[in-house]
XYZ file of C-alpha atoms in Angstrom:
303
model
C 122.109 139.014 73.796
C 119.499 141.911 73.511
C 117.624 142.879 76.254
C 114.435 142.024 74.284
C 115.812 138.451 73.838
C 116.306 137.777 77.084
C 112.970 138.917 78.283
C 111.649 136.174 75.459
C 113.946 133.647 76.629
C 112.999 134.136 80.331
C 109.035 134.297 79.351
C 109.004 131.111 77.606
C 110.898 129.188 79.852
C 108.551 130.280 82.870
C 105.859 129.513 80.500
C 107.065 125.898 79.914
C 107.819 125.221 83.673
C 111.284 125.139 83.051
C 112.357 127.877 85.908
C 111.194 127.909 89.534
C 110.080 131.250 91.100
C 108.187 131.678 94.557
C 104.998 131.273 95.342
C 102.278 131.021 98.129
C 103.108 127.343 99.906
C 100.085 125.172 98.683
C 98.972 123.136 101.498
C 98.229 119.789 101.292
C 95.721 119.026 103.643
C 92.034 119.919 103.818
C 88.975 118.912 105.395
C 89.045 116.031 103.120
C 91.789 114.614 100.786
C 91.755 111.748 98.330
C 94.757 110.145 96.247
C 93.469 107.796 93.374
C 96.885 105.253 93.291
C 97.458 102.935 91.113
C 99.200 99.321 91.695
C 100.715 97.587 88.991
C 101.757 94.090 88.972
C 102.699 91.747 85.870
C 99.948 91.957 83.652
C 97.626 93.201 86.160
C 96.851 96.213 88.480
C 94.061 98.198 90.131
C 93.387 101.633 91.976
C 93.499 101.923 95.430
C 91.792 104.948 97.204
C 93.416 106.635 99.864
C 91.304 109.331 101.899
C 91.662 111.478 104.995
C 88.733 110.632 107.312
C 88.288 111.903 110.826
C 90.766 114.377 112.899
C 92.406 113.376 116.117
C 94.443 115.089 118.498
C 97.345 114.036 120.082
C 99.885 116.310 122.843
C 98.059 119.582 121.119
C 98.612 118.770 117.663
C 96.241 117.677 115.052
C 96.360 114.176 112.708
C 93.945 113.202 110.363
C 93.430 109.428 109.819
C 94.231 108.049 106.583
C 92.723 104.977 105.277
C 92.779 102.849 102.026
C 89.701 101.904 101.147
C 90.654 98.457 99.005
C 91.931 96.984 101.704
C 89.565 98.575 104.309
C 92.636 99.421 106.548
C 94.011 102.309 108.122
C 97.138 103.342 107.299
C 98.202 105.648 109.385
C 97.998 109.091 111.204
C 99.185 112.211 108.938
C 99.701 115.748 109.822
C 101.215 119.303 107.950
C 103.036 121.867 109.846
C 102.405 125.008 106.734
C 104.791 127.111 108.233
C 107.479 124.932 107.597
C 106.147 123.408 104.931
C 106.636 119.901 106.432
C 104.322 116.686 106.660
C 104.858 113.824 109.088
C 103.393 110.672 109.450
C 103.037 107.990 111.942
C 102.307 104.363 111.340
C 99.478 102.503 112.866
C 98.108 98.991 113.061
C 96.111 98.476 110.468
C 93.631 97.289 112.560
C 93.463 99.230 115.899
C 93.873 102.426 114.606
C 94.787 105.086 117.833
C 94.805 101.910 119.766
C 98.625 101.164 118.312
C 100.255 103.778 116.673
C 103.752 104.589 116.849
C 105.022 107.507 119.297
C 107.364 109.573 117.034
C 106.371 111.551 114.367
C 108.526 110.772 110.871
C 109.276 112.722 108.025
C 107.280 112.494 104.398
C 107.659 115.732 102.691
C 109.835 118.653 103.140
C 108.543 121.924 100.800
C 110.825 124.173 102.579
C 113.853 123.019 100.894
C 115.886 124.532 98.486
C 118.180 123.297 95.718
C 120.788 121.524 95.995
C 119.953 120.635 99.920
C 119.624 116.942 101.452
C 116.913 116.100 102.823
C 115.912 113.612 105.174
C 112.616 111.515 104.694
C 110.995 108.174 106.036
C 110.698 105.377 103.814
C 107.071 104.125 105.048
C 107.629 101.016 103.464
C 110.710 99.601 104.979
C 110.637 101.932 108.092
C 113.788 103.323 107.851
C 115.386 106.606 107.102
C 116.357 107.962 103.670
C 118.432 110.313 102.239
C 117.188 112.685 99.110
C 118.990 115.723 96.747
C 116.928 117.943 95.768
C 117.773 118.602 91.955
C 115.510 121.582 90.448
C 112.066 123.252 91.605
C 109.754 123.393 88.420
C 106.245 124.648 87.079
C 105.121 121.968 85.269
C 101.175 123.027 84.051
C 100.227 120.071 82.587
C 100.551 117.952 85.700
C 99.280 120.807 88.485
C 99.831 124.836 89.116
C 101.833 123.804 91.881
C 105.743 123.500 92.230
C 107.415 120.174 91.549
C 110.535 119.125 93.468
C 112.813 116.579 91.798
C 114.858 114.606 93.550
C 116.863 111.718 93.677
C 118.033 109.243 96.222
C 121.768 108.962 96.882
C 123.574 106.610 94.284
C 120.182 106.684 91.738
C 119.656 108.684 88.745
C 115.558 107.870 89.297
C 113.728 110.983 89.198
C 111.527 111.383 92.250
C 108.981 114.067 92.137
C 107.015 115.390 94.791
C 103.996 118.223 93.807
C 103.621 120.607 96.075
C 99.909 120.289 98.054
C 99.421 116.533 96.881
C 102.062 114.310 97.536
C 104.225 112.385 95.341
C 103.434 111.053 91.849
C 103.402 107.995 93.409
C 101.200 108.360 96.015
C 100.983 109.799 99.449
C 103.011 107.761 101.621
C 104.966 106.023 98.342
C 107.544 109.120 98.293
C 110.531 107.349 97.511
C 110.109 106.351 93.923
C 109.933 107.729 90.467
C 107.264 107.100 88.193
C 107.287 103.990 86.470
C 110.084 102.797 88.948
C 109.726 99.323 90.802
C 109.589 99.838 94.405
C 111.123 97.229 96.928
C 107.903 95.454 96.420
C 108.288 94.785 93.265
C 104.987 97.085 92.669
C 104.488 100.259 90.014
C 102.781 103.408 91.447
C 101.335 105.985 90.036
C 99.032 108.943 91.619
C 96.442 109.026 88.861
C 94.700 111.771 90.657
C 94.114 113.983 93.622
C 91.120 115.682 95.288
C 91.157 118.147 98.476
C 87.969 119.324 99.654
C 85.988 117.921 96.430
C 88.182 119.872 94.151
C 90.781 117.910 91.840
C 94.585 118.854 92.609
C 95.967 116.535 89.968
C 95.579 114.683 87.593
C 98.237 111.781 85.720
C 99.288 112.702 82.147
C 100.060 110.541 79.212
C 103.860 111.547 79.506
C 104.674 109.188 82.491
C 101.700 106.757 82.285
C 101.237 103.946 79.828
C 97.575 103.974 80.073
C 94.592 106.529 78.849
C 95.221 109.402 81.557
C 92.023 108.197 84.098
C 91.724 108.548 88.059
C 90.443 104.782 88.001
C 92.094 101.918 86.107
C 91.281 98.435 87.308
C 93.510 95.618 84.882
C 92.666 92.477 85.803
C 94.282 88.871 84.084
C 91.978 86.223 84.632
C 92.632 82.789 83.157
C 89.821 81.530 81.431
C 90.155 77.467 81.172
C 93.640 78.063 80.968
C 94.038 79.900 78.214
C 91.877 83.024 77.532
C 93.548 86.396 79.588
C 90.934 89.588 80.225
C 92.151 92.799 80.801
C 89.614 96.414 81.901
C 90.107 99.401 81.258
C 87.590 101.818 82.324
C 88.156 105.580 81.102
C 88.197 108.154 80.746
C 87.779 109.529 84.316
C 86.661 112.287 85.151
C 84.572 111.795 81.933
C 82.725 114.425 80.210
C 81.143 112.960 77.042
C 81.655 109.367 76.453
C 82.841 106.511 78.847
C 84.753 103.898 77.209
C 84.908 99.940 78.614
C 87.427 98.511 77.088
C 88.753 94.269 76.684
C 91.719 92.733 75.922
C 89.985 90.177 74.181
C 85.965 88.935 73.106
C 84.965 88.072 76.696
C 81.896 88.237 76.847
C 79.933 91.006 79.465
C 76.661 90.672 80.381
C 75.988 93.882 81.515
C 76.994 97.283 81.969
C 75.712 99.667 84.517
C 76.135 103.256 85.916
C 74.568 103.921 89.240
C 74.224 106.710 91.602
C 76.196 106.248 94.888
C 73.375 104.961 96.478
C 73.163 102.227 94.196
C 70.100 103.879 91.701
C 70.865 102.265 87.532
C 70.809 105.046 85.619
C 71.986 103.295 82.551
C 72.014 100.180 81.458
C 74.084 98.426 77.825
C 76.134 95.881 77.018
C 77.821 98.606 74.572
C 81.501 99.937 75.791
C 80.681 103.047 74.513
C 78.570 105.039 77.173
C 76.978 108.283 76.915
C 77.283 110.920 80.111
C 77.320 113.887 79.389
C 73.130 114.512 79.870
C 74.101 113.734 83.225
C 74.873 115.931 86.204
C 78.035 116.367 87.460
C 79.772 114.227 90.715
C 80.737 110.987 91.737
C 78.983 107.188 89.992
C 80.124 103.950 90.053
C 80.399 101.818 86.964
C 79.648 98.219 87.033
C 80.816 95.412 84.736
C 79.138 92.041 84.825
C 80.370 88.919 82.800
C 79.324 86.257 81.545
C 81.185 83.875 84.028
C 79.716 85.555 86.875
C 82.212 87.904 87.802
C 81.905 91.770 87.611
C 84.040 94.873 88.421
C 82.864 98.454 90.183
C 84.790 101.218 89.965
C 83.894 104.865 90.681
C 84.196 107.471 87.965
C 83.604 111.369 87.710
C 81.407 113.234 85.599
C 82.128 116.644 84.905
């Protein structure tokens, strides 16, 4: 092979995140963090958001307090050592957070790996230790700049990938599982998207979800005398030009609205097709009424 050839060959396949080369560690805390997760169960799912709140300290070393705001409980204490590229977690009641957390700190993500190594992680979900192999470091630009680790757990060919100063594509503390995999629960996750310090970190693609890339999807089945099912989709998000609403079927809705986050109606239509883009940039909420009496709110991004 010519020397020019292989200069091509190596270009390209840095270009198409197919090699992994070093680079600064991306942290993945900041003042503020936010995962947009998705849950999906049969013929149904919605997006749960999971943000870093307030900082506590605990024998010198600092946690920030991570909370999902569907279910208005805490989920735990997190914290990131950058030098060795590690995060820990510790779980908490739900409900007397710092009042009843656990005493030992557990693995969630390990950055400082390198290929072919095992590493060691806790399984948040069925509190127990796991073991991962970590199969190639990539560049992957259409999901983030930053590096992706795939792994897989010992005696599965599932995929798991972590991103490097976000989390997993599953979610923060849903590191165990491969996109479009069935955890123990019987649940789908996806990250749709990520935010530190008001700036987007990630953001799902079309390759490994099976919905309109958005950073809020609610799918809801209702039965309608039995019969009738309605599904939601509200996207794109962020948005730029036009928001779409979107039904499974002729349900009827009453009413769409898009407010300010202090609850001021900017617009109001019973069209699913919804201009933005003479508005400013930041954070709305979107609300769908229906006929029946029900409605759905979800918070979009216009940028």
């Amino acid at each position: 092979m010519s020397k020019i050839l292989k200069i091509t060959t190596l270009l390209l396949m840095i270009t198409f995140g197919k090699i992994s080369f070093s680079q600064p560690y991306q942290k993945m805390l900041g003042e503020t963090n936010e995962w947009n997760v998705y849950y999906g169960f049969i013929g149904a799912g919605e997006t749960h958001v999971w943000t870093t709140t307030f900082d506590t300290i605990i024998n010198s070393n600092v946690y920030k307090a991570v909370r999902d705001y569907n279910t208005y409980g805490w989920m735990g204490l997190i914290k990131e050592d950058t030098l060795l590229k590690k995060t820990y977690y510790r779980n908490c009641d739900p409900f007397n957070l710092l009042l009843d957390c656990d005493t030992t700190d557990f693995l969630l993500y390990d950055f400082g790996k390198s290929i072919g190594d095992t590493v060691v992680v806790y399984d948040a979900y069925l509190y127990q230790q796991t073991s991962l192999i970590l199969d190639s470091i990539t560049i992957d630009t259409i999901l983030s700049a930053n590096r992706i680790f795939n792994l897989h757990r010992i005696g599965s060919l599932s995929s798991i990938k972590w991103i490097e100063g976000v989390g997993s594509m599953t979610g923060l503390e849903n590191n165990l599982n491969a996109p479009g995999e069935h955890s123990h629960d019987g649940i789908l996750y996806y990250l749709l998207c990520a935010y530190k310090d008001s700036s987007q970190t990630f953001q799902i693609s079309s390759s490994f979800f099976p919905f309109p890339p958005t950073c809020s999807l609610f799918v809801e089945v209702e039965n309608i005398e039995g019969q009738n099912k309605l599904a939601v989709l509200i996207f794109p998000n962020p948005v730029e030009e036009s928001l779409n609403v979107s039904l499974s079927n002729k349900f009827a809705i009453q009413n769409i609205s898009l407010m300010t986050l202090s609850g001021k109606i900017l617009i109001q239509t019973i069209q699913p097709k919804i201009s933005v883009s003479h508005l400013s940039e930041g954070l709305y909420f979107v609300r769908v009424e229906f006929t029946n009496g029900q409605q759905v709110v979800r918070k979009i991004v216009i940028q």
